[in-house]
CSV table of C-alpha atoms in Angstrom, one decimal:
chain,number,residue,atom,x,y,z
A,1,MET,CA,14.3,43.2,-28.3
A,2,LYS,CA,15.5,43.8,-24.8
A,3,GLN,CA,12.5,42.0,-23.4
A,4,SER,CA,13.1,39.0,-25.8
A,5,ARG,CA,16.7,38.6,-24.6
A,6,ARG,CA,15.5,38.7,-21.0
A,7,ARG,CA,13.0,35.9,-21.7
A,8,ILE,CA,15.7,33.8,-23.3
A,9,ARG,CA,18.0,34.4,-20.3
A,10,GLU,CA,15.3,33.5,-17.9
A,11,GLY,CA,14.5,30.4,-20.0
A,12,ARG,CA,18.2,29.3,-19.7
A,13,TYR,CA,18.2,29.8,-16.0
A,14,PHE,CA,15.0,27.8,-15.7
A,15,TYR,CA,16.4,24.8,-17.5
A,16,LEU,CA,19.7,25.1,-15.6
A,17,PHE,CA,17.9,25.0,-12.3
A,18,ILE,CA,15.6,22.1,-13.2
A,19,SER,CA,18.4,20.1,-15.0
A,20,PRO,CA,19.4,18.1,-11.9
A,21,TRP,CA,15.8,16.9,-11.4
A,22,LEU,CA,15.3,16.4,-15.2
A,23,VAL,CA,18.4,14.3,-15.5
A,24,GLY,CA,17.5,12.3,-12.4
A,25,PHE,CA,14.0,11.7,-13.7
A,26,ILE,CA,15.1,10.6,-17.1
A,27,ALA,CA,17.9,8.4,-15.9
A,28,LEU,CA,16.4,6.9,-12.7
A,29,ALA,CA,12.6,6.9,-13.5
A,30,LEU,CA,11.6,7.3,-17.2
A,31,PHE,CA,14.4,5.2,-18.8
A,32,PRO,CA,14.0,2.2,-16.3
A,33,VAL,CA,10.2,2.2,-17.0
A,34,LEU,CA,10.6,2.2,-20.7
A,35,ALA,CA,13.4,-0.4,-20.5
A,36,SER,CA,11.1,-2.6,-18.3
A,37,PHE,CA,8.3,-2.3,-20.9
A,38,TYR,CA,10.7,-3.4,-23.7
A,39,TYR,CA,12.2,-6.3,-21.6
A,40,SER,CA,8.7,-7.6,-20.9
A,41,PHE,CA,8.6,-8.7,-24.5
A,42,THR,CA,12.0,-10.4,-24.4
A,43,GLU,CA,13.9,-13.2,-22.8
A,44,TYR,CA,16.6,-11.5,-20.7
A,45,ASP,CA,18.9,-12.8,-18.0
A,46,ILE,CA,21.2,-9.8,-17.8
A,47,ILE,CA,24.2,-11.9,-19.0
A,48,HIS,CA,23.1,-12.4,-22.6
A,49,ALA,CA,21.5,-9.9,-24.9
A,50,PRO,CA,17.7,-9.7,-24.8
A,51,GLN,CA,15.9,-12.0,-27.2
A,52,TRP,CA,12.6,-10.8,-28.6
A,53,ILE,CA,9.8,-13.2,-27.9
A,54,GLY,CA,6.8,-11.0,-28.3
A,55,LEU,CA,3.9,-11.9,-26.0
A,56,GLY,CA,5.7,-15.1,-24.9
A,57,ASN,CA,6.1,-13.9,-21.3
A,58,TYR,CA,2.5,-12.8,-21.0
A,59,ARG,CA,1.3,-16.1,-22.4
A,60,GLU,CA,3.5,-18.1,-20.0
A,61,LEU,CA,2.5,-16.3,-16.8
A,62,PHE,CA,-1.2,-17.2,-17.4
A,63,ARG,CA,0.0,-20.9,-17.3
A,64,ASP,CA,2.2,-20.4,-14.2
A,65,GLU,CA,0.7,-21.8,-11.1
A,66,GLN,CA,2.8,-19.5,-8.9
A,67,PHE,CA,1.4,-16.5,-10.7
A,68,TRP,CA,-2.2,-17.5,-9.8
A,69,ASN,CA,-1.1,-18.4,-6.3
A,70,SER,CA,0.5,-15.0,-5.8
A,71,ILE,CA,-2.7,-13.4,-7.0
A,72,ARG,CA,-4.8,-15.4,-4.5
A,73,VAL,CA,-2.5,-14.6,-1.6
A,74,THR,CA,-2.3,-10.9,-2.4
A,75,VAL,CA,-6.1,-10.6,-2.9
A,76,LYS,CA,-6.8,-12.5,0.3
A,77,TYR,CA,-4.5,-10.2,2.2
A,78,THR,CA,-6.0,-7.0,0.6
A,79,VAL,CA,-9.6,-8.0,1.2
A,80,VAL,CA,-8.9,-8.6,4.9
A,81,SER,CA,-6.3,-6.1,5.8
A,82,VAL,CA,-7.4,-2.9,4.0
A,83,PRO,CA,-11.0,-2.8,5.5
A,84,LEU,CA,-9.8,-3.7,9.0
A,85,THR,CA,-7.0,-1.1,8.8
A,86,LEU,CA,-9.4,1.6,7.6
A,87,VAL,CA,-11.9,0.9,10.4
A,88,LEU,CA,-9.2,0.7,13.1
A,89,SER,CA,-7.6,4.0,11.8
A,90,LEU,CA,-11.0,5.7,11.9
A,91,LEU,CA,-11.8,4.4,15.4
A,92,LEU,CA,-8.5,5.6,16.8
A,93,ALA,CA,-8.9,9.0,15.1
A,94,ILE,CA,-12.4,9.3,16.7
A,95,LEU,CA,-11.0,8.5,20.1
A,96,ILE,CA,-8.0,10.8,19.9
A,97,ASN,CA,-10.2,13.6,18.5
A,98,GLN,CA,-12.0,13.7,21.9
A,99,LYS,CA,-11.0,16.3,24.5
A,100,TRP,CA,-9.2,14.0,26.8
A,101,PRO,CA,-6.1,14.7,28.9
A,102,LEU,CA,-2.8,13.8,27.2
A,103,ARG,CA,-4.4,13.4,23.8
A,104,GLY,CA,-1.3,15.0,22.3
A,105,PHE,CA,0.8,12.2,23.8
A,106,PHE,CA,-1.6,9.5,22.5
A,107,ARG,CA,-1.5,11.0,19.0
A,108,THR,CA,2.2,10.7,19.0
A,109,ALA,CA,2.2,7.2,20.5
A,110,VAL,CA,-0.2,5.9,17.9
A,111,TYR,CA,1.6,7.5,15.0
A,112,PHE,CA,5.2,6.8,16.1
A,113,PRO,CA,5.2,3.1,15.1
A,114,SER,CA,4.5,4.1,11.5
A,115,MET,CA,7.9,5.8,11.3
A,116,ILE,CA,9.8,2.5,11.9
A,117,SER,CA,11.2,0.9,8.8
A,118,GLY,CA,9.6,-2.1,7.3
A,119,VAL,CA,12.6,-4.4,8.0
A,120,SER,CA,12.8,-3.4,11.7
A,121,MET,CA,9.1,-3.8,12.1
A,122,SER,CA,9.1,-7.2,10.5
A,123,LEU,CA,12.0,-8.4,12.8
A,124,LEU,CA,10.2,-7.1,15.8
A,125,TRP,CA,7.0,-9.0,14.9
A,126,PHE,CA,9.0,-12.1,14.2
A,127,TRP,CA,9.8,-12.2,17.9
A,128,VAL,CA,6.2,-11.3,18.9
A,129,PHE,CA,5.0,-14.4,16.9
A,130,ASN,CA,7.7,-16.7,18.2
A,131,PRO,CA,5.9,-19.9,19.2
A,132,GLN,CA,7.9,-20.5,22.4
A,133,ALA,CA,8.7,-17.1,23.8
A,134,GLY,CA,6.5,-14.7,21.7
A,135,LEU,CA,4.3,-12.1,23.3
A,136,PHE,CA,1.3,-13.1,21.2
A,137,ASN,CA,1.2,-16.7,22.4
A,138,TYR,CA,1.9,-15.6,25.9
A,139,VAL,CA,-1.2,-13.4,25.9
A,140,LEU,CA,-3.3,-16.2,24.3
A,141,SER,CA,-2.1,-18.6,27.1
A,142,TRP,CA,-4.0,-16.4,29.6
A,143,PHE,CA,-7.2,-17.7,27.9
A,144,GLY,CA,-6.0,-21.4,27.8
A,145,ILE,CA,-5.1,-21.3,24.2
A,146,GLU,CA,-2.3,-23.6,23.1
A,147,PRO,CA,0.8,-22.0,21.4
A,148,ILE,CA,0.3,-21.3,17.7
A,149,HIS,CA,3.1,-21.6,15.2
A,150,TRP,CA,2.0,-18.4,13.5
A,151,LEU,CA,4.8,-18.1,10.9
A,152,LEU,CA,5.5,-21.8,10.5
A,153,ASP,CA,1.9,-23.0,9.8
A,154,ALA,CA,0.4,-22.3,6.4
A,155,LYS,CA,-3.0,-21.9,8.0
A,156,TYR,CA,-1.9,-18.9,10.2
A,157,ALA,CA,1.0,-17.2,8.3
A,158,ILE,CA,-1.1,-14.9,6.2
A,159,TRP,CA,-3.2,-13.9,9.2
A,160,ALA,CA,0.0,-13.1,11.1
A,161,LEU,CA,1.0,-10.7,8.4
A,162,VAL,CA,-2.5,-9.2,8.4
A,163,ILE,CA,-2.1,-8.5,12.1
A,164,MET,CA,1.3,-7.0,11.4
A,165,SER,CA,-0.3,-4.6,8.9
A,166,PHE,CA,-2.1,-2.9,11.9
A,167,TRP,CA,1.3,-1.6,13.1
A,168,GLY,CA,1.0,1.2,10.5
A,169,VAL,CA,-2.4,2.5,11.4
A,170,GLY,CA,-0.9,5.7,12.7
A,171,THR,CA,-0.6,7.3,9.3
A,172,GLY,CA,-4.2,6.5,8.5
A,173,MET,CA,-5.3,7.7,11.9
A,174,LEU,CA,-3.6,11.0,11.3
A,175,ILE,CA,-5.3,11.6,8.0
A,176,PHE,CA,-8.7,10.7,9.4
A,177,LEU,CA,-8.0,13.0,12.3
A,178,ALA,CA,-7.4,15.8,9.9
A,179,GLY,CA,-10.7,15.0,8.1
A,180,LEU,CA,-12.6,14.9,11.4
A,181,GLN,CA,-11.3,18.2,12.5
A,182,GLY,CA,-12.4,19.6,9.1
A,183,VAL,CA,-16.1,18.8,9.7
A,184,PRO,CA,-17.9,22.1,10.0
A,185,SER,CA,-19.0,22.5,13.7
A,186,HIS,CA,-22.3,24.3,12.7
A,187,LEU,CA,-23.5,21.1,11.0
A,188,LEU,CA,-22.9,19.0,14.1
A,189,GLU,CA,-24.6,21.7,16.2
A,190,ALA,CA,-27.6,21.7,13.8
A,191,ALA,CA,-27.9,17.9,14.1
A,192,LYS,CA,-27.7,18.1,17.9
A,193,LEU,CA,-30.5,20.7,17.9
A,194,ASP,CA,-32.6,18.4,15.7
A,195,GLY,CA,-32.3,15.8,18.4
A,196,ALA,CA,-29.7,13.6,16.8
A,197,GLY,CA,-27.5,11.5,19.1
A,198,PRO,CA,-23.7,10.9,18.7
A,199,LEU,CA,-24.2,7.8,16.4
A,200,ARG,CA,-26.8,9.5,14.2
A,201,SER,CA,-24.7,12.6,13.9
A,202,PHE,CA,-21.7,10.5,12.9
A,203,ARG,CA,-23.7,8.6,10.3
A,204,ASN,CA,-25.6,11.5,8.8
A,205,VAL,CA,-23.1,14.3,9.2
A,206,THR,CA,-19.5,13.2,10.0
A,207,LEU,CA,-19.3,10.2,7.7
A,208,PRO,CA,-20.5,12.0,4.5
A,209,MET,CA,-18.2,14.9,5.2
A,210,ILE,CA,-15.1,12.7,5.6
A,211,SER,CA,-16.1,10.3,2.7
A,212,PRO,CA,-13.4,11.9,0.4
A,213,VAL,CA,-10.8,11.1,3.1
A,214,PHE,CA,-12.2,7.5,3.2
A,215,LEU,CA,-11.9,7.2,-0.5
A,216,PHE,CA,-8.3,8.4,-0.5
A,217,GLN,CA,-7.4,6.0,2.3
A,218,LEU,CA,-9.1,3.1,0.5
A,219,ILE,CA,-7.2,3.7,-2.8
A,220,ILE,CA,-3.8,4.2,-1.1
A,221,GLY,CA,-4.4,1.2,1.2
A,222,MET,CA,-5.3,-1.0,-1.8
A,223,ILE,CA,-2.2,0.1,-3.8
A,224,ASP,CA,0.0,-0.5,-0.8
A,225,SER,CA,-1.4,-4.0,-0.1
A,226,PHE,CA,-0.9,-5.0,-3.8
A,227,GLN,CA,2.8,-4.2,-3.2
A,228,VAL,CA,3.4,-6.1,0.0
A,229,PHE,CA,6.9,-7.4,0.0
A,230,THR,CA,9.1,-6.6,3.0
A,231,GLN,CA,7.3,-8.9,5.4
A,232,ALA,CA,7.4,-11.9,3.1
A,233,TYR,CA,11.0,-11.3,2.2
A,234,THR,CA,12.2,-10.7,5.7
A,235,ILE,CA,10.3,-13.3,7.7
A,236,THR,CA,8.6,-16.0,5.7
A,237,GLN,CA,10.4,-16.1,2.3
A,238,GLY,CA,7.0,-16.8,0.7
A,239,GLY,CA,6.3,-19.8,2.9
A,240,PRO,CA,5.3,-21.9,4.5
A,241,SER,CA,4.0,-23.9,1.5
A,242,TYR,CA,3.7,-20.7,-0.5
A,243,SER,CA,1.0,-19.3,1.8
A,244,THR,CA,2.7,-15.8,1.8
A,245,TRP,CA,3.9,-15.9,-1.8
A,246,PHE,CA,2.8,-12.3,-2.5
A,247,TYR,CA,2.7,-10.9,-6.1
A,248,VAL,CA,5.6,-8.5,-5.6
A,249,TYR,CA,7.6,-11.3,-3.9
A,250,ASN,CA,7.0,-13.4,-7.0
A,251,ILE,CA,8.4,-10.6,-9.1
A,252,TYR,CA,11.5,-10.5,-6.9
A,253,VAL,CA,12.1,-14.2,-7.1
A,254,ASN,CA,11.8,-14.3,-10.9
A,255,ALA,CA,14.0,-11.2,-11.3
A,256,PHE,CA,16.8,-11.6,-8.7
A,257,LYS,CA,16.8,-15.3,-8.0
A,258,ASN,CA,15.8,-16.9,-11.3
A,259,PHE,CA,17.3,-14.1,-13.3
A,260,ARG,CA,14.3,-13.9,-15.6
A,261,TYR,CA,14.1,-10.2,-16.0
A,262,GLY,CA,11.8,-10.3,-19.0
A,263,TYR,CA,9.3,-12.4,-17.2
A,264,ALA,CA,9.5,-10.3,-14.1
A,265,SER,CA,9.0,-7.2,-16.2
A,266,ALA,CA,5.8,-8.7,-17.6
A,267,LEU,CA,4.6,-9.4,-14.1
A,268,ALA,CA,5.3,-5.8,-13.1
A,269,TRP,CA,3.4,-4.3,-16.0
A,270,LEU,CA,0.5,-6.6,-15.3
A,271,LEU,CA,0.5,-5.3,-11.7
A,272,LEU,CA,0.4,-1.7,-13.0
A,273,VAL,CA,-2.6,-2.5,-15.2
A,274,ALA,CA,-4.4,-4.2,-12.3
A,275,VAL,CA,-3.8,-1.3,-10.0
A,276,MET,CA,-5.1,1.1,-12.7
A,277,VAL,CA,-8.2,-1.0,-13.3
A,278,VAL,CA,-9.1,-1.4,-9.6
A,279,THR,CA,-8.4,2.3,-8.9
A,280,PHE,CA,-10.7,3.3,-11.9
A,281,ALA,CA,-13.4,1.0,-10.6
A,282,ILE,CA,-13.3,2.4,-7.1
A,283,MET,CA,-13.3,6.0,-8.5
A,284,LYS,CA,-16.4,5.2,-10.7
A,285,ALA,CA,-18.2,3.6,-7.8
A,286,SER,CA,-17.4,6.5,-5.5
A,287,ASN,CA,-19.6,8.8,-7.5
A,288,ARG,CA,-22.6,7.3,-5.6
A,289,TYR,CA,-21.1,7.3,-2.2
A,290,VAL,CA,-18.6,10.1,-1.8
A,291,TYR,CA,-19.9,13.6,-0.9
A,292,TYR,CA,-18.1,16.7,-2.1
A,293,GLU,CA,-19.2,20.1,-0.8
A,294,GLY,CA,-18.9,21.6,-4.3
A,295,GLY,CA,-21.1,18.9,-5.8
A,296,PRO,CA,-20.9,15.2,-6.8
A,297,SER,CA,-17.7,13.9,-8.4
A,298,ARG,CA,-17.9,13.2,-12.1
């Protein structure tokens, strides 16, 4: 009886201590998610009561040219920026992992830009790509290249944003660095004794050992690239000529400029499904390429 009362008292304390988080989760996370799912089947402009239209929003978005354009822009950005960012992060991690003087300083210098907020970073790059006084065109002028209107030309705007994405390679570098330092030294020594050079050791020992890190970086990078918004909102406003009309920017415009919250909710839920499908496909494909010391992933 005494032990039962003690358990009841401990249970009350437990719920008392987690109540702030529980209330916050229900009010700020769970309820908005469920409300968004409901609104995706309605016509809702926040002024009038939601009007149930069933699958009307989902049928409409497949006939919306801006919907398809936002997918093309986002996929183009993802296909280019994610692999390049992964490779650049890995190369920086390999360089910084060497026993060089001041390597601690270089680790900090490479990672530090990742701590800058997206808006500040976007404004900084806005001046870097300035066609008259920008640093980028100034460097290109050394090679006799005429100034390029990076953010004002539909041919170059998306590539300017891809270049901007390299600003955040510090986080990926740090994760890869942790993976490289986790490679067992006895495997590298064994490969060296077998006559393997640096490149062969990296390909046959290091790369398989850090393949789970590579998988993690790929999935996180893919999810982040699907949600690109700040650069388009801060610098280009989706232009020029809708060349940077990213998917999440399309959601923002429909929700907060056109006040079509039901339609925007449908777009958001379709994005969730797309992320889940692509992540599942990557995980299934990784069974053949990712090495785990405890055995293959299933």
